[in-house]
Each structure stands twice: as C-alpha cells, then as structure tokens.
Coordinates of N, CA, C and O in Angstrom, one line a residue:
X11 N -64.0 -33.4 -14.0 CA -62.6 -33.7 -14.4 C -62.3 -32.6 -15.5 O -63.0 -32.3 -16.3
X12 N -61.0 -32.1 -15.4 CA -60.6 -31.1 -16.3 C -59.9 -31.8 -17.5 O -59.1 -32.7 -17.3
X13 N -60.2 -31.3 -18.7 CA -59.5 -31.8 -19.9 C -58.2 -31.0 -20.0 O -58.2 -29.8 -19.8
X14 N -57.1 -31.6 -20.4 CA -55.9 -31.0 -20.7 C -55.7 -30.8 -22.2 O -55.9 -31.7 -22.9
X15 N -55.2 -29.6 -22.5 CA -54.9 -29.3 -23.9 C -53.4 -28.9 -24.0 O -52.9 -28.1 -23.2
X16 N -52.7 -29.5 -24.9 CA -51.3 -29.2 -25.1 C -51.1 -28.4 -26.4 O -51.5 -28.8 -27.5
X17 N -50.5 -27.3 -26.3 CA -50.1 -26.4 -27.4 C -48.6 -26.3 -27.5 O -48.0 -26.0 -26.4
X18 N -48.1 -26.5 -28.6 CA -46.6 -26.3 -28.8 C -46.3 -24.9 -29.1 O -46.9 -24.3 -30.0
X19 N -45.3 -24.4 -28.5 CA -44.8 -23.0 -28.8 C -43.3 -23.0 -28.5 O -42.8 -23.6 -27.6
X20 N -42.5 -22.4 -29.5 CA -41.1 -22.3 -29.3 C -40.8 -20.9 -28.9 O -41.3 -19.9 -29.5
X21 N -39.9 -20.7 -27.9 CA -39.4 -19.4 -27.4 C -38.0 -19.2 -27.8 O -37.2 -20.2 -27.8
X22 N -37.6 -18.0 -28.2 CA -36.2 -17.7 -28.5 C -35.5 -17.5 -27.2 O -36.1 -17.1 -26.2
X23 N -34.2 -17.7 -27.2 CA -33.4 -17.4 -26.0 C -33.6 -16.0 -25.4 O -33.6 -15.0 -26.2
X24 N -34.0 -15.9 -24.2 CA -34.2 -14.6 -23.6 C -35.6 -14.1 -23.7 O -36.0 -13.1 -23.0
X25 N -36.4 -14.7 -24.5 CA -37.9 -14.3 -24.7 C -38.6 -14.7 -23.4 O -38.6 -15.8 -23.0
X26 N -39.4 -13.8 -22.9 CA -40.2 -14.1 -21.7 C -41.3 -15.1 -22.0 O -41.9 -15.1 -23.0
X27 N -41.5 -16.0 -21.0 CA -42.6 -17.0 -21.1 C -43.7 -16.5 -20.3 O -44.9 -16.5 -20.7
X28 N -43.4 -16.1 -19.1 CA -44.4 -15.5 -18.2 C -43.7 -14.5 -17.3 O -42.5 -14.6 -17.1
X29 N -44.4 -13.6 -16.7 CA -43.9 -12.6 -15.8 C -44.5 -12.7 -14.4 O -45.6 -13.1 -14.2
X30 N -43.7 -12.4 -13.4 CA -44.2 -12.3 -12.0 C -45.4 -11.5 -12.0 O -45.5 -10.4 -12.5
X31 N -46.5 -12.0 -11.3 CA -47.7 -11.3 -11.2 C -48.8 -11.6 -12.2 O -49.9 -11.3 -12.0
X32 N -48.3 -12.3 -13.3 CA -49.3 -12.7 -14.3 C -50.3 -13.8 -13.7 O -49.9 -14.5 -12.8
X33 N -51.5 -13.8 -14.3 CA -52.4 -14.8 -13.8 C -52.0 -16.2 -14.4 O -51.6 -16.3 -15.6
X34 N -52.0 -17.2 -13.6 CA -51.5 -18.5 -14.0 C -52.6 -19.4 -14.6 O -53.3 -20.0 -13.8
X35 N -52.8 -19.4 -15.9 CA -53.8 -20.2 -16.5 C -53.3 -21.4 -17.2 O -54.0 -22.3 -17.5
X36 N -51.9 -21.4 -17.5 CA -51.3 -22.6 -18.1 C -50.0 -22.9 -17.4 O -49.4 -22.1 -16.8
X37 N -49.6 -24.2 -17.6 CA -48.3 -24.6 -17.2 C -47.5 -25.0 -18.4 O -48.1 -25.2 -19.5
X38 N -46.2 -25.2 -18.3 CA -45.3 -25.4 -19.4 C -44.5 -26.6 -19.2 O -44.0 -26.9 -18.1
X39 N -44.3 -27.4 -20.3 CA -43.4 -28.5 -20.3 C -42.2 -28.1 -21.1 O -42.3 -27.7 -22.2
X40 N -41.0 -28.3 -20.6 CA -39.8 -28.0 -21.3 C -39.3 -29.2 -22.1 O -38.8 -30.1 -21.5
X41 N -39.5 -29.1 -23.4 CA -39.1 -30.3 -24.2 C -37.6 -30.2 -24.6 O -37.0 -31.2 -24.7
X42 N -37.1 -29.0 -24.8 CA -35.7 -28.8 -25.2 C -35.2 -27.5 -24.6 O -35.9 -26.5 -24.5
X43 N -33.9 -27.5 -24.1 CA -33.3 -26.4 -23.5 C -33.6 -26.3 -22.1 O -33.9 -27.3 -21.4
X44 N -33.4 -25.1 -21.5 CA -33.7 -24.8 -20.1 C -34.3 -23.4 -19.9 O -34.1 -22.6 -20.8
X45 N -35.0 -23.3 -18.9 CA -35.8 -22.0 -18.6 C -35.3 -21.4 -17.3 O -35.3 -22.1 -16.3
X46 N -34.8 -20.2 -17.3 CA -34.4 -19.5 -16.1 C -35.6 -19.0 -15.3 O -36.5 -18.3 -15.9
X47 N -35.7 -19.2 -14.1 CA -36.7 -18.7 -13.2 C -36.1 -17.7 -12.3 O -35.1 -18.0 -11.6
X48 N -36.7 -16.5 -12.3 CA -36.0 -15.4 -11.5 C -37.1 -14.4 -11.0 O -38.2 -14.4 -11.5
X49 N -36.7 -13.6 -10.0 CA -37.5 -12.5 -9.5 C -36.7 -11.2 -9.6 O -35.5 -11.3 -9.8
X50 N -37.3 -10.1 -9.4 CA -36.6 -8.8 -9.4 C -36.8 -8.1 -10.7 O -37.8 -8.3 -11.4
X51 N -35.8 -7.4 -11.1 CA -35.8 -6.6 -12.4 C -34.9 -7.2 -13.4 O -34.0 -8.0 -13.0
X52 N -35.1 -6.9 -14.6 CA -34.1 -7.4 -15.7 C -32.7 -6.9 -15.4 O -31.8 -7.6 -15.7
X53 N -32.6 -5.7 -14.9 CA -31.3 -5.1 -14.6 C -30.6 -5.7 -13.4 O -29.4 -5.8 -13.3
X54 N -31.4 -6.2 -12.5 CA -30.9 -6.9 -11.3 C -31.7 -8.1 -10.9 O -32.4 -8.2 -9.9
X55 N -31.6 -9.2 -11.7 CA -32.4 -10.4 -11.5 C -31.8 -11.2 -10.3 O -30.6 -11.3 -10.1
X56 N -32.7 -11.8 -9.6 CA -32.3 -12.8 -8.6 C -32.7 -14.2 -9.1 O -33.9 -14.5 -9.1
X57 N -31.8 -14.9 -9.6 CA -32.0 -16.2 -10.3 C -32.4 -17.2 -9.2 O -31.5 -17.5 -8.3
X58 N -33.5 -17.8 -9.3 CA -34.0 -18.8 -8.3 C -33.5 -20.2 -8.8 O -33.4 -21.1 -7.9
X59 N -33.4 -20.4 -10.1 CA -33.0 -21.7 -10.6 C -33.4 -21.8 -12.0 O -33.7 -20.9 -12.7
X60 N -33.2 -23.1 -12.5 CA -33.5 -23.4 -13.9 C -34.4 -24.6 -14.0 O -34.3 -25.5 -13.2
X61 N -35.3 -24.6 -15.0 CA -36.2 -25.7 -15.3 C -35.5 -26.4 -16.5 O -35.4 -25.8 -17.5
X62 N -35.2 -27.7 -16.3 CA -34.4 -28.4 -17.4 C -35.4 -29.2 -18.3 O -36.6 -29.3 -17.9
X63 N -34.9 -29.7 -19.3 CA -35.6 -30.6 -20.3 C -36.4 -31.7 -19.5 O -35.8 -32.3 -18.6
X64 N -37.6 -31.9 -19.9 CA -38.4 -33.0 -19.3 C -39.1 -32.6 -18.0 O -39.8 -33.4 -17.4
X65 N -39.0 -31.3 -17.7 CA -39.7 -30.8 -16.4 C -40.8 -29.9 -16.8 O -40.9 -29.4 -17.9
X66 N -41.6 -29.6 -15.8 CA -42.7 -28.6 -16.0 C -42.4 -27.3 -15.2 O -41.7 -27.4 -14.2
X67 N -43.1 -26.3 -15.6 CA -42.9 -25.0 -14.9 C -44.3 -24.3 -15.0 O -45.1 -24.5 -15.9
X68 N -44.5 -23.4 -14.0 CA -45.7 -22.6 -13.9 C -46.9 -23.3 -13.3 O -48.0 -22.8 -13.3
X69 N -46.7 -24.5 -12.8 CA -47.8 -25.3 -12.3 C -48.4 -24.8 -11.0 O -49.6 -24.9 -10.8
X70 N -47.6 -24.2 -10.2 CA -48.1 -23.8 -8.9 C -49.1 -22.7 -9.0 O -50.1 -22.7 -8.3
X71 N -48.9 -21.7 -9.9 CA -49.9 -20.7 -10.1 C -51.3 -21.3 -10.6 O -52.3 -20.8 -10.2
X72 N -51.2 -22.3 -11.4 CA -52.4 -23.0 -12.0 C -53.1 -23.7 -10.8 O -54.3 -23.6 -10.6
X73 N -52.4 -24.5 -10.1 CA -52.9 -25.2 -9.0 C -53.5 -24.3 -7.9 O -54.6 -24.6 -7.4
X74 N -52.8 -23.3 -7.5 CA -53.2 -22.4 -6.4 C -54.2 -21.3 -6.9 O -54.8 -20.7 -6.1
X75 N -54.3 -21.1 -8.2 CA -55.2 -20.1 -8.7 C -54.7 -18.7 -8.3 O -55.4 -17.8 -8.0
X76 N -53.4 -18.6 -8.2 CA -52.7 -17.4 -7.7 C -51.8 -16.8 -8.8 O -51.5 -17.5 -9.8
X77 N -51.4 -15.5 -8.7 CA -50.5 -14.9 -9.6 C -49.2 -15.6 -9.6 O -48.8 -16.2 -8.6
X78 N -48.4 -15.5 -10.7 CA -47.1 -16.1 -10.9 C -46.2 -15.5 -9.8 O -46.2 -14.3 -9.6
X79 N -45.3 -16.3 -9.2 CA -44.5 -15.8 -8.1 C -43.1 -15.4 -8.7 O -42.3 -14.9 -7.9
X80 N -42.8 -15.6 -9.9 CA -41.5 -15.3 -10.5 C -41.7 -15.1 -12.0 O -42.7 -15.4 -12.6
X81 N -40.6 -14.7 -12.7 CA -40.5 -14.6 -14.1 C -39.9 -15.9 -14.7 O -39.1 -16.6 -14.0
X82 N -40.2 -16.2 -15.9 CA -39.6 -17.3 -16.6 C -39.2 -16.9 -18.0 O -40.0 -16.1 -18.7

C-alpha cells in the first residue's frame, strides 16, 4: 500500500504548477481558486478547462506513470 503525503503550497495567479511533458509524481488538490488546464504555447494556449475548488488535478500522470498531458 502506498502512503500519501500532503504538502501545502500556494501559487500566485499565472504561476505554473506543472508543464506538459513533466513527469507526474504528485497530484494536486485545489483548496482555493481555480487552475487553468491548457496545451500549446503561452502565446497561443488551447484552454482545455479549469479545475475548481475542491477538485484534484494531475492525477492521471501519477496513475498512468506517464508524462503530463497538459500545462496547469
């Protein structure tokens, strides 16, 4: 069985949480605010959606053991 460790971190608006292609070693719980999920470049982002308060993000890369599929 895997033990879960929770670390609290605050991100500023626009600060990257993870980038497409990063190795997925952690998932994130959004306690406050919302997180934009997007692909492409910063100059031409393709917004896939938003992760709202009370939701998790980044779990698929952790579960699949694969690189991140988008930026957050």
